[in-house]
Short mmCIF file of C-alpha atoms and ligand atoms in Angstrom, two decimals:
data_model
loop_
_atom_site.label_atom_id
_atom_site.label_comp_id
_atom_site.label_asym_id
_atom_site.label_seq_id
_atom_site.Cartn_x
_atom_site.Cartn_y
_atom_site.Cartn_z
CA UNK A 23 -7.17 10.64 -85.78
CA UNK A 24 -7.29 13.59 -88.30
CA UNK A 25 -9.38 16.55 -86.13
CA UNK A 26 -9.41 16.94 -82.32
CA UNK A 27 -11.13 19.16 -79.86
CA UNK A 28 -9.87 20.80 -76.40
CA UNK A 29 -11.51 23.17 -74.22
CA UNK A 30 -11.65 24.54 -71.09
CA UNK A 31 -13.88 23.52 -68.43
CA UNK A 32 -14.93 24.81 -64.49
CA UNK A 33 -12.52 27.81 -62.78
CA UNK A 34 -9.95 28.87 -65.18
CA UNK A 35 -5.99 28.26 -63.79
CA UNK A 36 -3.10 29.76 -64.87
CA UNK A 37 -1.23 27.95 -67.42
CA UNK A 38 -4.60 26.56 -69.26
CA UNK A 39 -3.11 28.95 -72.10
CA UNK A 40 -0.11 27.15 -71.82
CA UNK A 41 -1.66 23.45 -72.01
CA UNK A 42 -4.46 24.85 -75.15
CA UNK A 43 -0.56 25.46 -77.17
CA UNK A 44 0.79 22.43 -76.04
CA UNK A 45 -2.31 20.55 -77.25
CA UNK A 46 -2.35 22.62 -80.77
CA UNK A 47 1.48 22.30 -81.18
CA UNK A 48 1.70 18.82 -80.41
CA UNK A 49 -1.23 17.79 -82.30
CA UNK A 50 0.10 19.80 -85.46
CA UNK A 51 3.08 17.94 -84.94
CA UNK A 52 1.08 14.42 -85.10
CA UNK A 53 -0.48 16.12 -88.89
CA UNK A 54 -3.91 16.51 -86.65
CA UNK A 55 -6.42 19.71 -87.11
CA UNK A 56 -6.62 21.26 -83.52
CA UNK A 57 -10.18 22.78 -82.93
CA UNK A 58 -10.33 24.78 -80.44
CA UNK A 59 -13.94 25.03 -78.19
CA UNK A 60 -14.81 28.16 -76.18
CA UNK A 61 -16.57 28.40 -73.09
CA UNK A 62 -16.39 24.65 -71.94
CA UNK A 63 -18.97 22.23 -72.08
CA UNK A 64 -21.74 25.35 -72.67
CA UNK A 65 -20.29 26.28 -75.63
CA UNK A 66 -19.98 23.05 -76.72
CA UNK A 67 -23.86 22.03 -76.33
CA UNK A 68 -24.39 25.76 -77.98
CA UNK A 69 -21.48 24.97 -81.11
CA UNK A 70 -18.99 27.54 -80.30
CA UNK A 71 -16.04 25.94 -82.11
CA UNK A 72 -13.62 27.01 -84.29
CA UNK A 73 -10.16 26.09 -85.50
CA UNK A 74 -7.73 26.82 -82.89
CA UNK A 75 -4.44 28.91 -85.15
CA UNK A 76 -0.59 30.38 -84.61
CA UNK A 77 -1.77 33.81 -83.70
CA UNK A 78 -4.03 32.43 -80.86
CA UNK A 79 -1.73 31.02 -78.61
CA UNK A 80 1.31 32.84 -79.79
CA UNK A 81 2.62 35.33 -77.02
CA UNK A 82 -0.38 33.72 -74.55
CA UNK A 83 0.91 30.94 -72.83
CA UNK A 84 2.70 33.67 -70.04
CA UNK A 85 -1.07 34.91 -69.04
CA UNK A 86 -3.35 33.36 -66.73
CA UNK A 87 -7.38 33.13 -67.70
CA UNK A 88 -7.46 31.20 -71.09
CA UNK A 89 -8.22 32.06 -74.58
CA UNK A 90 -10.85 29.49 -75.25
CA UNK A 91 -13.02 31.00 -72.28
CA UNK A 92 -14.55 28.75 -69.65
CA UNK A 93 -17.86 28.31 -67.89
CA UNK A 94 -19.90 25.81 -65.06
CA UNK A 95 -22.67 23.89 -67.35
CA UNK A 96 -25.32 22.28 -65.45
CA UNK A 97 -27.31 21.56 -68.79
CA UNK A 98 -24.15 19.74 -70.34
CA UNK A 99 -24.97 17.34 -67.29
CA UNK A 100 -28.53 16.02 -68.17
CA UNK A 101 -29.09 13.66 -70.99
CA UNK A 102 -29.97 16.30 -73.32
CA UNK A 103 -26.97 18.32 -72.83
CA UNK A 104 -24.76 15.50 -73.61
CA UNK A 105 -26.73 14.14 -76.47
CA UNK A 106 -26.02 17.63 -78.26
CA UNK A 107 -22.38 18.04 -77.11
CA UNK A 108 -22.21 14.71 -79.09
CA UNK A 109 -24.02 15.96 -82.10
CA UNK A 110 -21.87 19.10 -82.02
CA UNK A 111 -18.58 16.82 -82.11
CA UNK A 112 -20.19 14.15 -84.41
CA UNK A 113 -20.90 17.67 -87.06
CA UNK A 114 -17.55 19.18 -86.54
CA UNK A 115 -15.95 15.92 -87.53
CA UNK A 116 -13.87 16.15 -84.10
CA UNK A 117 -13.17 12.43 -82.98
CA UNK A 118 -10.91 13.43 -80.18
CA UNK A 119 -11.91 15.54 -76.98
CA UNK A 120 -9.06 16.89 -74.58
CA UNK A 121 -10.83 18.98 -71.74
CA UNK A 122 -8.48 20.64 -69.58
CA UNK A 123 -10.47 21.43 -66.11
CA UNK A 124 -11.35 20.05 -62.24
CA UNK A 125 -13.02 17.01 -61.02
CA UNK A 126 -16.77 18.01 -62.24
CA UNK A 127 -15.52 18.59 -65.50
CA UNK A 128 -13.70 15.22 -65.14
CA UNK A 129 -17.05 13.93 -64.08
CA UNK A 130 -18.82 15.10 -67.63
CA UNK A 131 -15.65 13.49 -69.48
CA UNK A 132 -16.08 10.31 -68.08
CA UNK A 133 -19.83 10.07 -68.93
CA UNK A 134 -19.05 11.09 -72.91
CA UNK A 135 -16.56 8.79 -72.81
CA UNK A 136 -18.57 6.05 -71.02
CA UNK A 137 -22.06 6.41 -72.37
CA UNK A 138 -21.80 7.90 -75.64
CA UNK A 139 -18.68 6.17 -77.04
CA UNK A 140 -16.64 9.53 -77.27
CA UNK A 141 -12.78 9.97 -77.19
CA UNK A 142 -12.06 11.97 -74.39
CA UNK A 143 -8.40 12.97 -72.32
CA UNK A 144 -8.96 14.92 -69.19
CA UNK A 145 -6.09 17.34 -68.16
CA UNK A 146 -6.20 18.26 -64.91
CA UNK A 147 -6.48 22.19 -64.08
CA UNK A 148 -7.63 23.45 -61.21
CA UNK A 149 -5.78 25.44 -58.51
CA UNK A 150 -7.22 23.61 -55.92
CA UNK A 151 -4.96 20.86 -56.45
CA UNK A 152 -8.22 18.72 -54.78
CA UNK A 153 -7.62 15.39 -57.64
CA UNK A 154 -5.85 12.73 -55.71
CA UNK A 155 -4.64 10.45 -58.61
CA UNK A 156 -2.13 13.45 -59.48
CA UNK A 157 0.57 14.67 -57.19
CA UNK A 158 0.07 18.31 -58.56
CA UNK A 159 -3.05 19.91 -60.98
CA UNK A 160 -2.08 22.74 -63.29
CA UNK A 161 -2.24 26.14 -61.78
CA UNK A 162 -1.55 25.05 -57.85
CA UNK A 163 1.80 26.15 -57.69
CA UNK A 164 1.46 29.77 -59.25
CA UNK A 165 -1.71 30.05 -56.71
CA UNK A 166 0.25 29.34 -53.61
CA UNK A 167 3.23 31.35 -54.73
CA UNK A 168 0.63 34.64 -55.22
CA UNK A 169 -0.68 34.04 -51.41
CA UNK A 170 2.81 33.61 -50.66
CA UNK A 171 3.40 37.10 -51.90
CA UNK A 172 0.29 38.47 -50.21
CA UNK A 173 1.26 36.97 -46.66
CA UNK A 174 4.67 39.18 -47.04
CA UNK A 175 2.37 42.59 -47.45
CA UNK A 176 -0.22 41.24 -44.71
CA UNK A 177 2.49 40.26 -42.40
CA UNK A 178 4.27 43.66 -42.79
CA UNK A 179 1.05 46.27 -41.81
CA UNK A 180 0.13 43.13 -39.10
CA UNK A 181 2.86 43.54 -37.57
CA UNK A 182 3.34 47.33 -37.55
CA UNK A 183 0.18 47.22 -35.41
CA UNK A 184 0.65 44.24 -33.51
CA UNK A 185 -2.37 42.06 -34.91
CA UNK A 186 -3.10 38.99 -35.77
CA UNK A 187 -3.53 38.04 -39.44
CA UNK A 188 -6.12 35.93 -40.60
CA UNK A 189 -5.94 35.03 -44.77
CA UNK A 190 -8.45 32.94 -46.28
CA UNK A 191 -7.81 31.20 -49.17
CA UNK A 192 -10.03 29.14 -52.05
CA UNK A 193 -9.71 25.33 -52.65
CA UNK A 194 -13.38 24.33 -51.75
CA UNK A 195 -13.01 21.44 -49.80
CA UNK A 196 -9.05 21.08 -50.24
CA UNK A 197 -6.77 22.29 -47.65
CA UNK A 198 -3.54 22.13 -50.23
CA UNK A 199 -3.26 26.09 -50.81
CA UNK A 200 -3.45 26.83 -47.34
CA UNK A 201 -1.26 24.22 -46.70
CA UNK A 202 1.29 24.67 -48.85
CA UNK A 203 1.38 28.93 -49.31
CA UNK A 204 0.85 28.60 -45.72
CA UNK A 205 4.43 26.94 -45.37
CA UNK A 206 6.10 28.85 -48.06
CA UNK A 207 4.93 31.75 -45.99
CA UNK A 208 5.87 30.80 -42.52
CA UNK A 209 2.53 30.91 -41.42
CA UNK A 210 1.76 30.48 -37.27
CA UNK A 211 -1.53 28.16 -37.79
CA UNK A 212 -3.38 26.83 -41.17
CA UNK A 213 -6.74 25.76 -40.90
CA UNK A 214 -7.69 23.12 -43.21
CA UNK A 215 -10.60 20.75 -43.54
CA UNK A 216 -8.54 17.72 -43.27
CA UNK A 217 -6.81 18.69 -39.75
CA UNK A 218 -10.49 20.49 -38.47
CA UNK A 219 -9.22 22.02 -35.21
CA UNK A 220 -11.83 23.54 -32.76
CA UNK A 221 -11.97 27.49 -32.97
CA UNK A 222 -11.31 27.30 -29.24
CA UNK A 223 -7.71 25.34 -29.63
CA UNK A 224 -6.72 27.63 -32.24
CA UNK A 225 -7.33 30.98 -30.41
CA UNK A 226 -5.53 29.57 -27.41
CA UNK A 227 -2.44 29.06 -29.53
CA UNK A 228 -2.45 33.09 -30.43
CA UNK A 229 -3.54 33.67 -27.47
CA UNK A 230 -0.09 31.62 -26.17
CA UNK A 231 1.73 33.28 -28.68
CA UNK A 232 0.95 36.74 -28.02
CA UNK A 233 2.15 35.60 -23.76
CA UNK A 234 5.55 34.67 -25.02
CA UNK A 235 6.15 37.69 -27.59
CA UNK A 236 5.02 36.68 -30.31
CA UNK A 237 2.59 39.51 -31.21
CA UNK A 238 1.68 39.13 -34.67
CA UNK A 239 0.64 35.62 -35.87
CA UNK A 240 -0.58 34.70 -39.19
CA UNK A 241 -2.91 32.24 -39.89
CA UNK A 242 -4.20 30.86 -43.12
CA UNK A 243 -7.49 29.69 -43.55
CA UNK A 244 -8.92 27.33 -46.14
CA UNK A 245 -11.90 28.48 -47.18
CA UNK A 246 -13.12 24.70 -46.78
CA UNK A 247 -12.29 25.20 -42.68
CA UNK A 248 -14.73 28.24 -42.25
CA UNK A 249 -14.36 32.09 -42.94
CA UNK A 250 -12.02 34.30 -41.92
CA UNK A 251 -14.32 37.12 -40.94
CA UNK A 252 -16.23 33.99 -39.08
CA UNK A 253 -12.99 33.15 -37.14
CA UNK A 254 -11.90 36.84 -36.36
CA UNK A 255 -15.23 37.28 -34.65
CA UNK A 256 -14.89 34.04 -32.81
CA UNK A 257 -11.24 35.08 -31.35
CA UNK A 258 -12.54 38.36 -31.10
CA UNK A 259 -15.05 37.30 -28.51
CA UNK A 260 -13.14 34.64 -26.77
CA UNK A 261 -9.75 37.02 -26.06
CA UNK A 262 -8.15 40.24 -26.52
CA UNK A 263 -6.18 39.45 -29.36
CA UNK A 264 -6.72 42.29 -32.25
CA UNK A 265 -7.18 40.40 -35.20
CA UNK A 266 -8.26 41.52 -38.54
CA UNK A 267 -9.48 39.34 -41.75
CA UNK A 268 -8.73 39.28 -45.80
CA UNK A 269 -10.28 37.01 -48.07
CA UNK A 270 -7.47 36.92 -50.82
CA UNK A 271 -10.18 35.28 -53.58
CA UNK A 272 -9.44 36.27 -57.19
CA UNK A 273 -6.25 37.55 -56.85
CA UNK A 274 -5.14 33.87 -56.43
CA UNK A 275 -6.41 32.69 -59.49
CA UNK A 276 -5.43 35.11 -62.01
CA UNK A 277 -1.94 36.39 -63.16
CA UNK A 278 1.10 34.96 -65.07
CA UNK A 279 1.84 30.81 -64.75
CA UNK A 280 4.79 29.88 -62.56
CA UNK A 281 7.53 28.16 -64.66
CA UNK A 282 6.40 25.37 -62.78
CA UNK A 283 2.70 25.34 -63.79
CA UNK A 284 3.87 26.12 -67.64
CA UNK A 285 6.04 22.68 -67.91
CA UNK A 286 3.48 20.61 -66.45
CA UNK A 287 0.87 22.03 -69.10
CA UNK A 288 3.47 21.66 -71.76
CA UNK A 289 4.12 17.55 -70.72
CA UNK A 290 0.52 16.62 -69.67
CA UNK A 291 -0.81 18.51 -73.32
CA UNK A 292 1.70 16.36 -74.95
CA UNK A 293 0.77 13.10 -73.28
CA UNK A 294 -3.34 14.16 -74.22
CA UNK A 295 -2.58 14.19 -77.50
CA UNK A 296 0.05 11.15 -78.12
CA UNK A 297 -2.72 9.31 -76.10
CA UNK A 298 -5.35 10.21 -78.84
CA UNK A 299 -3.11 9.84 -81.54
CA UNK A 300 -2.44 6.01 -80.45
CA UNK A 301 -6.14 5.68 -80.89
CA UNK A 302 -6.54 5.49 -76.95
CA UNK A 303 -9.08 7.25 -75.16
CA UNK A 304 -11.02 7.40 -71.70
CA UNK A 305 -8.01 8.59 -69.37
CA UNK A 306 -7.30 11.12 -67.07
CA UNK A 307 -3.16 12.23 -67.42
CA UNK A 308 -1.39 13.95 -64.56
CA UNK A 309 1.92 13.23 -62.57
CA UNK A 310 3.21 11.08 -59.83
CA UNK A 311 6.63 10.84 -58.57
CA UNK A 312 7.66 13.20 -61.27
CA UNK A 313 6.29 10.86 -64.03
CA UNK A 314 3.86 11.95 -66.46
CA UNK A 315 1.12 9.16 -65.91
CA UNK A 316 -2.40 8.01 -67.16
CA UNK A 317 -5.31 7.04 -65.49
CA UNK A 318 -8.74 5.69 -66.68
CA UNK A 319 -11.25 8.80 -65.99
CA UNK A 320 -13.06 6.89 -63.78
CA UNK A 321 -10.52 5.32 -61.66
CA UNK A 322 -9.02 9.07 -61.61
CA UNK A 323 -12.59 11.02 -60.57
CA UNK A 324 -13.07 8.20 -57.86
CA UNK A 325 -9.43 8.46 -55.88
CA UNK A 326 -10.31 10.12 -52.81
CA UNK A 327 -7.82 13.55 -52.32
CA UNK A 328 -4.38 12.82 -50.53
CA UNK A 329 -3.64 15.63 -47.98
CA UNK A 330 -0.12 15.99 -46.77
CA UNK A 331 0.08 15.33 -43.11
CA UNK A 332 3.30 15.21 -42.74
CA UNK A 333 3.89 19.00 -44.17
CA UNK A 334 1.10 20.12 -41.68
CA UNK A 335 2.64 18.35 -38.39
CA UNK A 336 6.37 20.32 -39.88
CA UNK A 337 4.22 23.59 -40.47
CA UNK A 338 2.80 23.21 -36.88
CA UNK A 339 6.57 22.44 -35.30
CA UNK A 340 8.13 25.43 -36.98
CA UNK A 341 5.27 27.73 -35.58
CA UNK A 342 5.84 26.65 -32.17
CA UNK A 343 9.09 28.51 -31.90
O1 F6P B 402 -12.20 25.39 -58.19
C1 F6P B 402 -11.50 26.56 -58.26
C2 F6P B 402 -12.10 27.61 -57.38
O2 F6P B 402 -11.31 28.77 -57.52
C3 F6P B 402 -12.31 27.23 -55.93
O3 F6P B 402 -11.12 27.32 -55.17
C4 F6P B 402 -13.36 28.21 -55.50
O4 F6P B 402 -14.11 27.72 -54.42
C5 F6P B 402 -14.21 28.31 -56.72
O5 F6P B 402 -13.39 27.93 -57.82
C6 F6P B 402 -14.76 29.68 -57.00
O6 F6P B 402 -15.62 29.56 -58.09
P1 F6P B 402 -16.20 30.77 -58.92
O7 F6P B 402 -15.18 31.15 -59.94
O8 F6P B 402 -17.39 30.20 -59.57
O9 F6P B 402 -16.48 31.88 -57.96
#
């Protein structure tokens, strides 16, 4: 395979920057042309593609966002859309695809790859950490570790006033950031789609909490479980515990990629491109067990999500004391 493509697709993560190098250095490497397509599948229907170089991902890979832009493309999905994404590819000469986003850009990959014959790889990137044929997606772990950082500041004005915290966090329909930023950062109750606890359960326990001492809780909210603003009012209305809401949103998306998130982008880039390179195409790469693995795209955008109960039942132990 002489030319490739990447791009990517959906929310941007930290550490796309660092995957978009990985995929141009290892694909140099392999004696391949690395194009480089901005603003996802849009600017791929539209032709916005141009040679990926040194200077572009030189000195980038430490910042979140990504170079190459991204965007949500409804018209990519209908059968016009994808007949010109291929006609875009087929006149750039690019006979590999590597798109580096979530499940619904998975979704579009498989469907090139399926019913038009193209050569795609599918990266996973999305902080949500919501794709269940991968233990982690590319830009989880630098999300929970900034509302990690935020519960420290919340906790310390909560507590100088006695209140309850409430911090909701993105994932759509995942509960893994609140789960997991939630145990990094002691947090009293999470409340995530895959546990759903009644509002009336979960003011009792501050409510219990505030009888024995405990004053200031802190509970993290996935934004998949409700709002926090919609919780506050409930607790506010159903006790006397002060409690006060922030929606973290942006701020746990953007900024520089955890080591962490940077390695992963550097492995699963690699694995992309070897894949293409070997003349194999149609698979979704990721990791399991600490192994960099592939996956046919379909097989991968069908595995339901895996949600760590055990974590959650140790979360809910450690709060009870
Ligand atoms: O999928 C990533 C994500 O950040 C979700 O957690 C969140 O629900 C959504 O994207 C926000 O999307 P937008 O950037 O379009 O506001």
């Amino acid at each position: 395979m002489k030319r490739i493509g990447v791009l990517t697709s959906g929310g941007d993560t930290p550490g796309m920057n660092a995957c978009i190098r990985s995929v141009f250095k290892t694909g140099t490497d392999l004696g391949m042309q690395v194009m480089g397509v901005y603003h996802g599948y849009k600017g791929l229907i539209e032709g916005r593609v141009d040679y990926i170089t040194h200077d572009m991902v030189e000195n980038k890979m430490h910042k979140g966002g990504t170079v190459l832009r991204t965007a949500r493309s409804s018209a990519f999905l209908t059968e016009e859309g994808m007949q010109k994404a291929v006609s875009v590819l087929n006149a750039y000469d690019i006979e590999g695809l590597v798109v580096i986003g979530g499940d619904g850009s998975f979704r579009g990959a498989a469907q090139l790859s399926e019913k038009y014959g193209v050569n795609v790889i599918g990266i996973p990137g999305t902080i949500d950490n919501d794709m269940g044929y991968t233990d982690f997606t590319i830009g989880f772990d630098t999300a929970i570790n900034n509302v990690m950082n935020e519960i420290y500041k919340i906790r310390d004005t909560m507590r100088a006033h006695d209140r309850v915290g409430v911090i909701e966090v993105m994932g759509r329909l995942c509960g893994d950031i609140a789960l997991w930023a939630g145990v990094g950062g002691a947090a009293d109750l999470i409340l995530v789609p895959e546990r759903p606890m009644p509002w009336d359960e979960a003011t009792n326990i501050l409510v219990a909490n505030k009888l024995r001492g405990k004053l200031t809780s802190i509970v993290l909210i996935a934004e998949g479980a409700g709002s926090a603003e919609d919780f506050c009012e409930y607790v506010r209305a159903h006790s006397d515990v002060e409690i006060k809401a922030t929606v973290l949103g942006y701020i746990q998306r953007g900024g520089n990629p955890s080591a962490f998130d940077r390695v992963l982008a550097a492995k699963l880039g690699q694995r992309a491109v070897e894949l293409l390179a070997d003349g194999q195409s149609g698979f979704a790469v990721g990791i399991k067990h600490n192994d960099i693995i592939n996956v046919p795209l379909l097989d991968a955008v069908k595995v339901n999500d895996t949600f760590d109960d055990k974590l959650y039942d140790l979360n809910t132990i450690m709060a009870k004391f």
